[in-house]
Structures are given as structure tokens and as C-alpha cells.
Short mmCIF file of C-alpha atoms and ligand atoms in Angstrom, two decimals:
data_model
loop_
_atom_site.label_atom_id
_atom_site.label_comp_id
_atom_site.label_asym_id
_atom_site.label_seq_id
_atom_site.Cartn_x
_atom_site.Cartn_y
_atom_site.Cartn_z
CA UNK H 5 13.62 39.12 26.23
CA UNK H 6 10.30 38.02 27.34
CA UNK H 7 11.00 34.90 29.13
CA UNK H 8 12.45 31.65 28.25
CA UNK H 9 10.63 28.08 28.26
CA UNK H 10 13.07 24.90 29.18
CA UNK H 11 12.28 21.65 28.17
CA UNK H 12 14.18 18.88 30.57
CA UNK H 13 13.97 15.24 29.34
CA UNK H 14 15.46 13.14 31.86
CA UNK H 15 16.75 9.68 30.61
CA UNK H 16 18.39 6.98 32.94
CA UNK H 17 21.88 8.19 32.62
CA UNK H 18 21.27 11.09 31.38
CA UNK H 19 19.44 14.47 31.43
CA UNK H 20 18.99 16.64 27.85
CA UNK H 21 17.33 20.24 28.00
CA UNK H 22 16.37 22.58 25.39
CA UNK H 23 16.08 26.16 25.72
CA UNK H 24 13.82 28.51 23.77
CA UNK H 25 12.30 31.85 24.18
CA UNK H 26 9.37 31.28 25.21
CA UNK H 27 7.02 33.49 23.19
CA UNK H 28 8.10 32.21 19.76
CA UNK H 29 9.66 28.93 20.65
CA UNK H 30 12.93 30.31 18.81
CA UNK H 31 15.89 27.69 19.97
CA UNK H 32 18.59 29.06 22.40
CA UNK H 33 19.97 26.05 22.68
CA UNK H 34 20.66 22.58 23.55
CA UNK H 35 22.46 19.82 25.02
CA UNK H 36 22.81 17.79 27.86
CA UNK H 37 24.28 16.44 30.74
CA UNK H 38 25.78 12.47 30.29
CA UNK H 39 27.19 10.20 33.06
CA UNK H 40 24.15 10.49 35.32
CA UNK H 41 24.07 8.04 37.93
CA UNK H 42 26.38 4.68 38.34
CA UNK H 43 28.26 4.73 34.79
CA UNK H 44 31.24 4.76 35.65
CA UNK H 45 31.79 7.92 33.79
CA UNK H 46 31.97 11.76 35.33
CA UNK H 47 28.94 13.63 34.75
CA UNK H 48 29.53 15.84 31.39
CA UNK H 49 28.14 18.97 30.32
CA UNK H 50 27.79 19.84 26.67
CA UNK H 51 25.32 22.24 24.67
CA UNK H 52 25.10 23.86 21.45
CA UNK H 53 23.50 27.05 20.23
CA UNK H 54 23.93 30.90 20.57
CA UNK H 55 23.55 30.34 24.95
CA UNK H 56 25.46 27.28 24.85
CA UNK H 57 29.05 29.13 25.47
CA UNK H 58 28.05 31.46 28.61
CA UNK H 59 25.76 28.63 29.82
CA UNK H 60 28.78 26.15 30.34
CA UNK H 61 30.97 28.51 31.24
CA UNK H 62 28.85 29.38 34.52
CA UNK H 63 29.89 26.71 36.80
CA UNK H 64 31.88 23.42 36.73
CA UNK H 65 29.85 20.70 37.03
CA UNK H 66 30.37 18.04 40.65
CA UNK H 67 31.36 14.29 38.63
CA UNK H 68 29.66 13.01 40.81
CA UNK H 69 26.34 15.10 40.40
CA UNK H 70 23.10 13.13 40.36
CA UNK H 71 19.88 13.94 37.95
CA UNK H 72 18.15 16.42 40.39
CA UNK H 73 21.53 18.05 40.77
CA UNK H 74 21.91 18.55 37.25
CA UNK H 75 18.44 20.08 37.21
CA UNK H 76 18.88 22.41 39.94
CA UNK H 77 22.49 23.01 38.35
CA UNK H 78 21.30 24.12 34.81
CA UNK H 79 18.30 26.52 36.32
CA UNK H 80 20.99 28.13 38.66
CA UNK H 81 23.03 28.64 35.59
CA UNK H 82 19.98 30.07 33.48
CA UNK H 83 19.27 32.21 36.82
CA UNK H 84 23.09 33.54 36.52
CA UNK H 85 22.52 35.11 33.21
CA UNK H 86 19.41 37.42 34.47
CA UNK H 87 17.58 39.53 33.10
CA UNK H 88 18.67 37.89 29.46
CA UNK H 89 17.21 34.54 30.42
CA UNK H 90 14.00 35.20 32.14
CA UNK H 91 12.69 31.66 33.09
CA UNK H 92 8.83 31.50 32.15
CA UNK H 93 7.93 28.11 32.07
CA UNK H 94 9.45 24.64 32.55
CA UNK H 95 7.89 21.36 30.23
CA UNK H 96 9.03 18.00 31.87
CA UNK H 97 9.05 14.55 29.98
CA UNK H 98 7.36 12.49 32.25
CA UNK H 99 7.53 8.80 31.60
CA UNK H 100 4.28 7.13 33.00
CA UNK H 101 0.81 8.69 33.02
CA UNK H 102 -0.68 5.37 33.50
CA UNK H 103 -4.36 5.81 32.54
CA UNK H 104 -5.37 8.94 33.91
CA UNK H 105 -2.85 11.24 32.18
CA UNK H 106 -3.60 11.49 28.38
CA UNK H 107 -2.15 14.38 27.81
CA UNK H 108 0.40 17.33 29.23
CA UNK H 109 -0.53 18.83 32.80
CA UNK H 110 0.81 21.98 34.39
CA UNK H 111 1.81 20.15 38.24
CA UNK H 112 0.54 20.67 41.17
CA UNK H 113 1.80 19.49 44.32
CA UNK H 114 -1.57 16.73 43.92
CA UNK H 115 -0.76 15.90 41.17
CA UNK H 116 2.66 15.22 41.54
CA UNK H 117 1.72 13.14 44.53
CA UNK H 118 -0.54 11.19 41.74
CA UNK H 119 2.42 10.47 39.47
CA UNK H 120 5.05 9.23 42.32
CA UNK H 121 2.61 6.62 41.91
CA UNK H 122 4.06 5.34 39.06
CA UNK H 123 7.64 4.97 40.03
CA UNK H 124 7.68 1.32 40.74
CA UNK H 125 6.37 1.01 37.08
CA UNK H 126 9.42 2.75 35.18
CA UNK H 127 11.88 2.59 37.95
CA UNK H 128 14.80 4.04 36.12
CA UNK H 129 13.01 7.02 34.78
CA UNK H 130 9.76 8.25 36.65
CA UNK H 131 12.16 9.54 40.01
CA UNK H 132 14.27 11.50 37.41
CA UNK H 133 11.92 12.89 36.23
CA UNK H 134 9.46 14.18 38.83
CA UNK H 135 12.89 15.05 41.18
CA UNK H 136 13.11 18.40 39.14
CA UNK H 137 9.98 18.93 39.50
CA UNK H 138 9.20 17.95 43.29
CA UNK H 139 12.61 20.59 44.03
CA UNK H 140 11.30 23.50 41.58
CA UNK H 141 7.65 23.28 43.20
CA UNK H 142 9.14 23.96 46.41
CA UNK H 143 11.72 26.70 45.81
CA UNK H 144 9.97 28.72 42.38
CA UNK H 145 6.27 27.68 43.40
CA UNK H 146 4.52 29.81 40.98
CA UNK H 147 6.95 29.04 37.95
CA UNK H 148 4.90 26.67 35.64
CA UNK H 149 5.60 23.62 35.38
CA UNK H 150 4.32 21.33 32.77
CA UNK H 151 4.28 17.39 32.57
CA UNK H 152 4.19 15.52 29.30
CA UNK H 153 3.89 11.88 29.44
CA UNK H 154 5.44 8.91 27.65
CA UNK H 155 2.64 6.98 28.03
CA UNK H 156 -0.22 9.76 26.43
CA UNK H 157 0.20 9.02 22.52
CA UNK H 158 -0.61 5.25 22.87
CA UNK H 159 -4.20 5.92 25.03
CA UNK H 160 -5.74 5.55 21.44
CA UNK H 161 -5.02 2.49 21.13
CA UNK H 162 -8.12 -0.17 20.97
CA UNK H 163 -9.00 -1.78 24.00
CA UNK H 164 -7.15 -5.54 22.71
CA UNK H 165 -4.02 -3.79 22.30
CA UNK H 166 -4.25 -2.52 26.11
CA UNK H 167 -5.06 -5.85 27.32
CA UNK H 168 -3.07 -8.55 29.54
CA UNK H 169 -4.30 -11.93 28.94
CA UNK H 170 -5.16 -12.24 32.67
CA UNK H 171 -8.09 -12.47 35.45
CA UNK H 172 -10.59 -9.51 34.37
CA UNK H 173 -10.10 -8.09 37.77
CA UNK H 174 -6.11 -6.74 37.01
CA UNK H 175 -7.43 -4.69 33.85
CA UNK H 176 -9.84 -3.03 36.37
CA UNK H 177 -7.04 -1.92 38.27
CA UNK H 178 -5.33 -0.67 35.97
CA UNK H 179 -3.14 -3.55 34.53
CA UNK H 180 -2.85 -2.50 31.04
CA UNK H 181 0.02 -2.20 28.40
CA UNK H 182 0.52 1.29 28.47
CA UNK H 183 3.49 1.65 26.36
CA UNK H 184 6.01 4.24 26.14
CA UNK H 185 8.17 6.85 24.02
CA UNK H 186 4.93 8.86 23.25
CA UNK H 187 6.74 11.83 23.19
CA UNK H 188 9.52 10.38 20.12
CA UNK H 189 6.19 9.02 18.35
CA UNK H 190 4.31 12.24 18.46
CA UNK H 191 7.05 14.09 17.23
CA UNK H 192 7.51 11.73 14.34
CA UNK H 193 3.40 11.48 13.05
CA UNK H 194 3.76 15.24 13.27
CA UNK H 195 7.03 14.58 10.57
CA UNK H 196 5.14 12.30 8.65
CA UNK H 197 2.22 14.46 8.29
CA UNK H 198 4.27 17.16 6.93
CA UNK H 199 6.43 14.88 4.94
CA UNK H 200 4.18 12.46 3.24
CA UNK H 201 0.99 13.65 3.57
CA UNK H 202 -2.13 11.24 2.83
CA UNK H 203 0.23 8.31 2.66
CA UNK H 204 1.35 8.62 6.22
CA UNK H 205 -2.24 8.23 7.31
CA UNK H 206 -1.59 4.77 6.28
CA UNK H 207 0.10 1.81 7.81
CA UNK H 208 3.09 3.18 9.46
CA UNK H 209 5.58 1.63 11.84
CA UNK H 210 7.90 3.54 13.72
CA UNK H 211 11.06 1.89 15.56
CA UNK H 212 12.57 4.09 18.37
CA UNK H 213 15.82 2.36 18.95
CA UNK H 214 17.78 3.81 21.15
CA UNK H 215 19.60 2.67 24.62
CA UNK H 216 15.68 2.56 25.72
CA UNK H 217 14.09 0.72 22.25
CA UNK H 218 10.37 0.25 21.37
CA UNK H 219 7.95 0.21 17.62
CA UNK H 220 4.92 1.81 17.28
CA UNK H 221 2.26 0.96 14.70
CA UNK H 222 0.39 3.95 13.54
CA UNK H 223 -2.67 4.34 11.63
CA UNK H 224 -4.25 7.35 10.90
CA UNK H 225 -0.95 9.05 12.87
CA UNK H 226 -2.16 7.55 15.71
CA UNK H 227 -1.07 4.64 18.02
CA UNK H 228 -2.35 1.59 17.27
CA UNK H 229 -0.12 -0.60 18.80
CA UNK H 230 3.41 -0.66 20.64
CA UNK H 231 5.91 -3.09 21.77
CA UNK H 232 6.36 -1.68 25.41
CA UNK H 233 3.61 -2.61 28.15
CA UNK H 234 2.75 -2.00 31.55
CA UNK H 235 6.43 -1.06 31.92
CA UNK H 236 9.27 -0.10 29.75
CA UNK H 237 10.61 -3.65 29.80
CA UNK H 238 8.63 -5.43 27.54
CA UNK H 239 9.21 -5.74 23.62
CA UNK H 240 12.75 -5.17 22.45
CA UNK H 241 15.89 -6.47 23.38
CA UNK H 242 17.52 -3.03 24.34
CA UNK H 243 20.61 -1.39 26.02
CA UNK H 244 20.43 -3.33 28.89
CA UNK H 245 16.99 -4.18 29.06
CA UNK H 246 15.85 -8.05 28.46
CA UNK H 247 12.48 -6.57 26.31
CA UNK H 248 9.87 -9.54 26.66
CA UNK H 249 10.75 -12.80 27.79
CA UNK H 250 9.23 -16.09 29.13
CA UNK H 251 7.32 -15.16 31.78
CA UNK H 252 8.29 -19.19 33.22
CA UNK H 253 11.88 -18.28 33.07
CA UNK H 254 11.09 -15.54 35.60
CA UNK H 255 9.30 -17.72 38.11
CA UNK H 256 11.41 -20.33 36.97
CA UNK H 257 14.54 -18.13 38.64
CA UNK H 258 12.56 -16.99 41.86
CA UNK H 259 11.68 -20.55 42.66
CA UNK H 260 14.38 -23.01 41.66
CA UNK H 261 17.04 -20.63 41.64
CA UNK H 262 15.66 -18.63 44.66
CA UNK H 263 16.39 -14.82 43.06
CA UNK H 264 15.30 -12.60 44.24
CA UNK H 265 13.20 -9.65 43.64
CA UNK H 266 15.97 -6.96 43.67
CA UNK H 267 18.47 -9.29 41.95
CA UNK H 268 15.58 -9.89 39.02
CA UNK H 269 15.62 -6.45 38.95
CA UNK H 270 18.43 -5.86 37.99
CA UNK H 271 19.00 -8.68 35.82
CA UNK H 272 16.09 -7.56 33.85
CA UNK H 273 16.95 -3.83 33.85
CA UNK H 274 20.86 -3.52 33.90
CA UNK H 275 22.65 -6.57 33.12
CA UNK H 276 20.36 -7.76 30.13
CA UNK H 277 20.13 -6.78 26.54
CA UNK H 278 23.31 -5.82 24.17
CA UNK H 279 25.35 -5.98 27.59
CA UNK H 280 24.36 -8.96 28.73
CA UNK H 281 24.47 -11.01 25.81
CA UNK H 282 28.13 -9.41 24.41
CA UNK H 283 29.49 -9.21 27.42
CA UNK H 284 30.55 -6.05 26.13
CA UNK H 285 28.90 -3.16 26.63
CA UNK H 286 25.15 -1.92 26.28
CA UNK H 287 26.25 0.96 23.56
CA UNK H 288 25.68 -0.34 20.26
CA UNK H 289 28.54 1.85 18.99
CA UNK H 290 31.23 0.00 21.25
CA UNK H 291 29.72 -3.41 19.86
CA UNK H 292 30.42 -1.89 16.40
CA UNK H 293 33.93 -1.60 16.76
CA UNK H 294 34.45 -5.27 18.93
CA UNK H 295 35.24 -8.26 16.71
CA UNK H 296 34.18 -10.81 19.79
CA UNK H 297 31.55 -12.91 18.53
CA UNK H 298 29.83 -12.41 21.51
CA UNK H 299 29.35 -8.48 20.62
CA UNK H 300 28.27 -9.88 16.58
CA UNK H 301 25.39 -12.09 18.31
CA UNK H 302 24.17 -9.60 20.54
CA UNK H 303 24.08 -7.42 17.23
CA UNK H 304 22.42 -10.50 15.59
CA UNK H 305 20.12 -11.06 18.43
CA UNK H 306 19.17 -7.32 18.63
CA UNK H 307 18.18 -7.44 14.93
CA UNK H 308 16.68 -10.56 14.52
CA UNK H 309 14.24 -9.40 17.92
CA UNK H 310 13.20 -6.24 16.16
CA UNK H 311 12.31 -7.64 12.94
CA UNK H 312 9.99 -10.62 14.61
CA UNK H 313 8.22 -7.76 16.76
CA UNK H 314 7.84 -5.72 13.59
CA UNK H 315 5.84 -8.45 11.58
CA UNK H 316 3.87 -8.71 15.03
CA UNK H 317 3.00 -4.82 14.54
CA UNK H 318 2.49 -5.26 10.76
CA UNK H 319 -0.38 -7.73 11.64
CA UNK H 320 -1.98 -5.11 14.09
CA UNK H 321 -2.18 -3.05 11.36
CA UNK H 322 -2.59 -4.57 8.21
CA UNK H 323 0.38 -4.63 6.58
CA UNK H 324 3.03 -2.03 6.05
CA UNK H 325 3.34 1.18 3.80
CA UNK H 326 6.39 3.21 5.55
CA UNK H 327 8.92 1.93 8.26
CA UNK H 328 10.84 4.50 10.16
CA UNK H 329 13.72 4.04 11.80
CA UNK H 330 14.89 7.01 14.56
CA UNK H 331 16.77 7.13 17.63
CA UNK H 332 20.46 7.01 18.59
CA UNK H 333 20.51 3.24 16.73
CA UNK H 334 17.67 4.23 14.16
CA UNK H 335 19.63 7.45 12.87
CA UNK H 336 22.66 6.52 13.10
CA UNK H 337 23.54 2.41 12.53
CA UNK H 338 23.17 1.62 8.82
CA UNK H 339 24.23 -1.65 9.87
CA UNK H 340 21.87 -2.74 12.54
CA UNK H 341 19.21 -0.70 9.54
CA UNK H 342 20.75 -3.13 6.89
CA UNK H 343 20.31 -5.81 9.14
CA UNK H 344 16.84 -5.69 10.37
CA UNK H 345 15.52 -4.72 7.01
CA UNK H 346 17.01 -7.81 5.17
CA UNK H 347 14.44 -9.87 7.57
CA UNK H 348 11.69 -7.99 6.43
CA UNK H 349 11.12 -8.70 2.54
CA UNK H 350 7.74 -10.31 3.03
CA UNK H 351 6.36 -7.19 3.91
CA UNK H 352 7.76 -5.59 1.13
CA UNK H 353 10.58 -3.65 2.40
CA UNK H 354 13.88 -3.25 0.79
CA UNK H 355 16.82 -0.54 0.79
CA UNK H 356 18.71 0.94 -0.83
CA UNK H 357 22.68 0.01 0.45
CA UNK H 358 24.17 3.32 -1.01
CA UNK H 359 21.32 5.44 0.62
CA UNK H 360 21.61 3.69 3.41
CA UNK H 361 25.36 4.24 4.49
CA UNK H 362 25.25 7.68 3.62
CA UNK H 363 22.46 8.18 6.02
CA UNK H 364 19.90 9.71 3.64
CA UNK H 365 15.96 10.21 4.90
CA UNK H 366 14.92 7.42 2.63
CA UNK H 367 16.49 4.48 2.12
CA UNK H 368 14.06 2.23 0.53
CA UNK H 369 14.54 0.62 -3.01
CA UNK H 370 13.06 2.62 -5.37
CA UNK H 371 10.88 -0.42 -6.25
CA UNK H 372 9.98 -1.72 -2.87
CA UNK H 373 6.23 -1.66 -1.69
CA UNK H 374 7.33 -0.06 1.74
CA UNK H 375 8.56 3.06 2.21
CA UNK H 376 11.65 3.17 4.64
CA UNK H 377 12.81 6.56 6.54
CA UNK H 378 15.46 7.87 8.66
CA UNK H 379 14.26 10.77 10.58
CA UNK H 380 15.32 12.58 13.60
CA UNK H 381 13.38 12.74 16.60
CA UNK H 382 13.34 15.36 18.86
CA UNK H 383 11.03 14.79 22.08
CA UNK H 384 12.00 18.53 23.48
CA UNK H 385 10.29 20.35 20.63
CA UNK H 386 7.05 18.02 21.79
CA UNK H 387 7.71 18.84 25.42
CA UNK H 388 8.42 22.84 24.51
CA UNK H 389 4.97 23.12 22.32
CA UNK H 390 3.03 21.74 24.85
CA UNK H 391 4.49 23.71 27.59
CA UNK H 392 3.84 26.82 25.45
CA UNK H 393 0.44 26.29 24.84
CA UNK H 394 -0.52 25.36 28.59
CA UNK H 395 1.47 28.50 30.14
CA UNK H 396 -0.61 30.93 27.54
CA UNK H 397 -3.29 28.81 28.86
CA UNK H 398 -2.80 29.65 32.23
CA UNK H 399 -1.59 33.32 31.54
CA UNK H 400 -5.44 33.80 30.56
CA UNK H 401 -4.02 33.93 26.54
CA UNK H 402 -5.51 31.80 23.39
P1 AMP D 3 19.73 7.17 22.50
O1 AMP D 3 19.23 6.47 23.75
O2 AMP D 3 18.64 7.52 21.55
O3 AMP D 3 20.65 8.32 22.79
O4 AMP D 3 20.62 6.08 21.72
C1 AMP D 3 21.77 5.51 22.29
C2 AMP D 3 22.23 4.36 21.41
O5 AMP D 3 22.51 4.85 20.08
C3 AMP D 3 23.51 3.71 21.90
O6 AMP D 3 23.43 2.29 21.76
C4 AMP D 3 24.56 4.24 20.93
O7 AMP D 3 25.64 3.38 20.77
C5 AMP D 3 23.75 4.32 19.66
N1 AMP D 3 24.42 5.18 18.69
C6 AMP D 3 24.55 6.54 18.74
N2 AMP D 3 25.32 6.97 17.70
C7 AMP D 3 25.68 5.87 16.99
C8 AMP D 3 26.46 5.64 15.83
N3 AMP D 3 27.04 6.64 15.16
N4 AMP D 3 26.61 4.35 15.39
C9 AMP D 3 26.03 3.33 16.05
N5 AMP D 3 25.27 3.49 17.17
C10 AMP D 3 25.09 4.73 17.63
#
């Protein structure tokens, strides 16, 4: 084998990989590790895919493991099966960019300086992600490495869709809504394309719900407009994430109620969203299966939220020819589909119930105005095409 190309896509609890070879992108496999971090839960390896079985069956994993750990765990257990697994090349997700990163980098120690920058701005992501890479720089320093940011799809957007209603002066720093889950959104245009053809050059909107949710409207495949901002708080109600909220609420809490900044962090980050308001749990599939009514109205709540932002996006672009829904919610709750689609009849969507439950790719009515789509996202594949193309790049190929 020539050499194989790893995609790592570190989430907050999590970290998910995908192996290929790296010459023909050809999947080895894929998986991930879960119960990163405080959940409560031991770390857990699982994978799938003709490497899967002698990967796992390298090392036992520490419970207790944390995300650069994982990292360093998984390229150890690549190294172990030498010379089959060759390691080439490794693509990173990279949450935030902010405005100088439009598109994928191979690191350098600069430029990872650059992005540590960023950590305050997408706290529970941003050190997961550039730990891998800060540890693999040092001990495999001429193994490329290549960042692909979050953040990079949405730098099309038009300057009013970037812009904080604030002093001039905090846009000129670099104040902006910058948005996020660029990676899920390319992926999905690049679907669309295939799929639909002329009609997805249209007015698209794309809803990422997952334990991290955002939309995205599209026009032209491109970003138009997204519900995240300067950080990945804004928007949607999500996991455990507030999404927007009254900015007087916030001071509000720091000066009546004398918060402060650490414990509005973690308000706003952890103890927010489905959790906070069922009481319950931040996994939508554990609210599923609670009768509480405090696990039905964060359900409620989480619906009615996504539908409100989703005639915001409409107006951003006109109107609406195709929803999407994608993401751990999007693909797999026809419920929470069912009920953020029965809010949105004005804009002429409608589904299909039997379509819907058995999970098909479209589940509009066949005589709705709006097209409505299931589709699976799969931010690796971005992460491993871009890492491709940059190592060639580098290796002096076209
Ligand atoms: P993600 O961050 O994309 O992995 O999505 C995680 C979210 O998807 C969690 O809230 C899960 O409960 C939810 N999810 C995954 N599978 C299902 C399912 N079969 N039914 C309902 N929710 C699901």
C-alpha cells in the first residue's frame, strides 16, 4: 500500500476518524471514539470497515483517556500495523478560521500558533482539535498535516450577514458572525449538486441538527446565511447549548444576580438547551423515550426554535425551494422532522408521514412547493479530499 490519509474530526465529547488509502481515497474504515471528556461515561472505541477488527484489537483503550489521548492512541495503533498502514497524511476539522482561514491549510508550527487564537471563541472544540495536531507536529514533524475549518464555507456570505449591529470599530477587529459546520454544509451542496442539479442552485436551507445544531441558507450552493455567529452559541437551541438569547438576560445575570463569567459559561454551554430545559438529558434520543413533560417541552421548544430561525433564513434568501434535514437529529428523528415541518406550511413545505417514518431521502408531499430531504452528512470525506489534494500539492503532484 502506498500510504494511508486519516481524517480526525474532533467533537466535544467525542473524536470520529476515517481512514482511507491515500492515493485513491478508497475507505478503510471508520468510527470513533465516544465518552471524551466529563460524561460520565468510559471512553469507547468502535469502527467499522475491512481495518476496523485489527485496529481495535491493538490496544485497550484508558476510560479515562482524554481527546489528545485518543489521537495519539489511534496513530499508535495505525503505526502497529506497519508496513500495511503507511501513514501519509493527516486532514484535521478545525472549528474556527475566523477571517483569515477560507479554506484548508497544511500547519505549520505559525500557523498553528495563529489558530490557538481562536480557542476562547469555540471553547469546547478549537483545543480538541489543534491538541492532535500541536502533539503530531512535534513527534512526526514532516507528516502533513492539513487543517479544514468550520468556519471557511460561510466567508461567502455578503457583508450584512457578517455583521454585528455594533460600534464600527468591533467589525474592524474582527467581530463578525462567522458561523460554523462548514465542513457538514460543504459536504451537503456537493450532494445537492449531484442530486438535484439546477434546482439546488436555488433557495436551499440546510439544518445540521445534531448535539451541536445550526441552518444554513444556500444560494447558488453557497452560504448565504447561517444561524451560528461569532461563536458556536448563537442560533439554535441545541444539546446543551442555549443558541441565541436576550443579550439583557446575560447582563441582567452578571449584574443583579452577580454570575459570573465562568458560571455563564457554563450555563450557556453545558447546562442549557434539551438538558436544561427537560431536566433530562441533552440526547434527543433519551428525551424520546421520557414521558416527563419537561422532556415533551424541551422537544417542543427545540422545534418550535428551529422553525422561527428557518423563516428568518427563508427571508435571507427569498423564499424556499428544498429543506434538508441531516445530522444525528436531522437523519434520524422523524418526530422532531414531523414536528418542525408542521410549523413551516407558509413556506410551502409539507411531508409526507409514511416517507417520513421510514426514513426515506425525500419526504416532502408530492404536492408541496418545497422540496424536503434527508441526507447523510459526512464531514470526513470533506476533510479527506482536501487533505488529498493539498499533500499532492505539496508532493510537487497536480
Ligand atoms: P450528532 O452530534 O450529529 O452525533 O447528533 C447527536 C444527536 O442525535 C443526539 O441528540 C442524539 O440523541 C440524536 N440522535 C441520534 N440517533 C437518533 C435516533 N435514532 N433518534 C433520535 N435522535 C437521535
Amino acid at each position: 500500500m502506498s500510504g494511508v490519509l486519516l481524517a480526525l474530526n474532533a467533537g466535544s465529547s467525542s473524536l470520529k476518524f476515517a481512514l482511507y488509502e491515500a492515493a485513491t481515497l478508497a475507505p478503510l474504515c471508520r468510527g470513533g471514539v465516544a465518552g471524551l471528556g466529563e460524561t460520565g461515561q468510559p471512553a469507547h472505541f468502535s469502527a467499522h470497515g475491512p481495518e476496523a477488527g485489527k485496529l481495535s484489537a491493538l490496544a485497550s483503550l484508558a476510560p479515562d483517556i482524554d481527546h489528545e489521548g485518543a489521537a495519539r492512541w489511534l496513530i499508535d495503533a495505525i503505526a502497529a500495523r506497519q508496513p500495511e498502514l503507511e501513514l501519509a497524511v493527516v486532514g484535521h476539522r478545525v472549528v474556527h478560521g475566523g477571517a483569515e482561514f477560507d479554506r484548508p491549510v497544511r500547519v505549520t508550527p505559525d500557523i498553528l500558533q495563529r489558530l490557538s487564537a481562536y480557542a476562547p471563541l469555540a471553547p469546547s472544540h478549537q483545543p480538541h482539535n489543534l491538541a492532535p495536531i500541536r502533539s503530531l507536529l512535534a513527534s512526526r514533524p514532516d507528516l502533513p498535516q492539513i487543517a479544514c475549518f468550520d468556519t471557511a464555507f460561510h466567508r461567502t456570505q455578503p457583508r450584512l450577514a457578517q455583521l454585528f449591529p455594533l460600534p464600527r470599530a468591533f467589525a474592524e477587529r474582527g467581530v463578525l458572525r462567522y458561523g460554523f459546520h462548514g465542513l457538514s454544509y460543504q459536504f451537503i451542496a456537493e450532494e445537492l449538486r449531484l442530486l438535484r442539479g439546477e434546482r439546488a442552485q436555488g433557495r436551499v436551507i440546510v439544518a445540521h441538527l445534531g448535539h451541536g445544531a445550526s441552518l444554513c441558507a444556500m444560494r447558488g450552493l453557497t452560504s448565504v446565511a447561517t444561524t451560528m455567529g461569532f461563536t458556536a452559541l448563537d442560533g439554535l437551541m441545541m444539546g446543551s447549548r442555549s443558541g441565541a438569547i436576550d443579550p439583557g438576560l446575560l447582563l441582567h445575570l452578571i449584574l443583579e444576580e452577580g454570575m459570573t463569567a465562568k458560571a455563564l459559561h457554563e450555563l450557556l454551554y453545558n447546562e442549557s438547551g434539551l438538558l436544561g430545559v427537560s431536566g433530562v438529558s441533552d440526547d434527543l434520543r433519551a428525551l424520546e423515550a421520557d414521558a416527563s413533560p419537561a422532556a415533551e417541552e424541551a422537544m417542543a421548544l427545540f422545534a418550535y426554535r428551529a422553525a422561527r430561525e428557518i423563516g428568518s433564513l427563508a427571508s435571507a434568501v427569498g423564499g424556499l425551494d428544498i429543506l434538508v434535514f441531516t445530522a444525528g437529529i436531522g437523519e434520524n428523528s422523524p418526530a422532531m422532522r414531523a414536528r418542525i415541518c408542521a410549523f413551516l406550511g407558509h413556506l410551502g413545505v409539507a411531508i409526507d408521514a409514511e416517507a417520513n417514518r421510514r426514513g426515506a431521502a425525500s419526504i416532502g408531499a408530492a404536492e408541496a412547493a418545497a422540496e424536503v430531504l434527508v441526507l447523510a452528512t459526512n464531514e470526513e470525506a470533506v476533510i479527506a479530499e482536501a487533505a488529498q489534494r493539498l499533500w499532492r500539492e505539496g508532493a510537487g503532484e497536480p
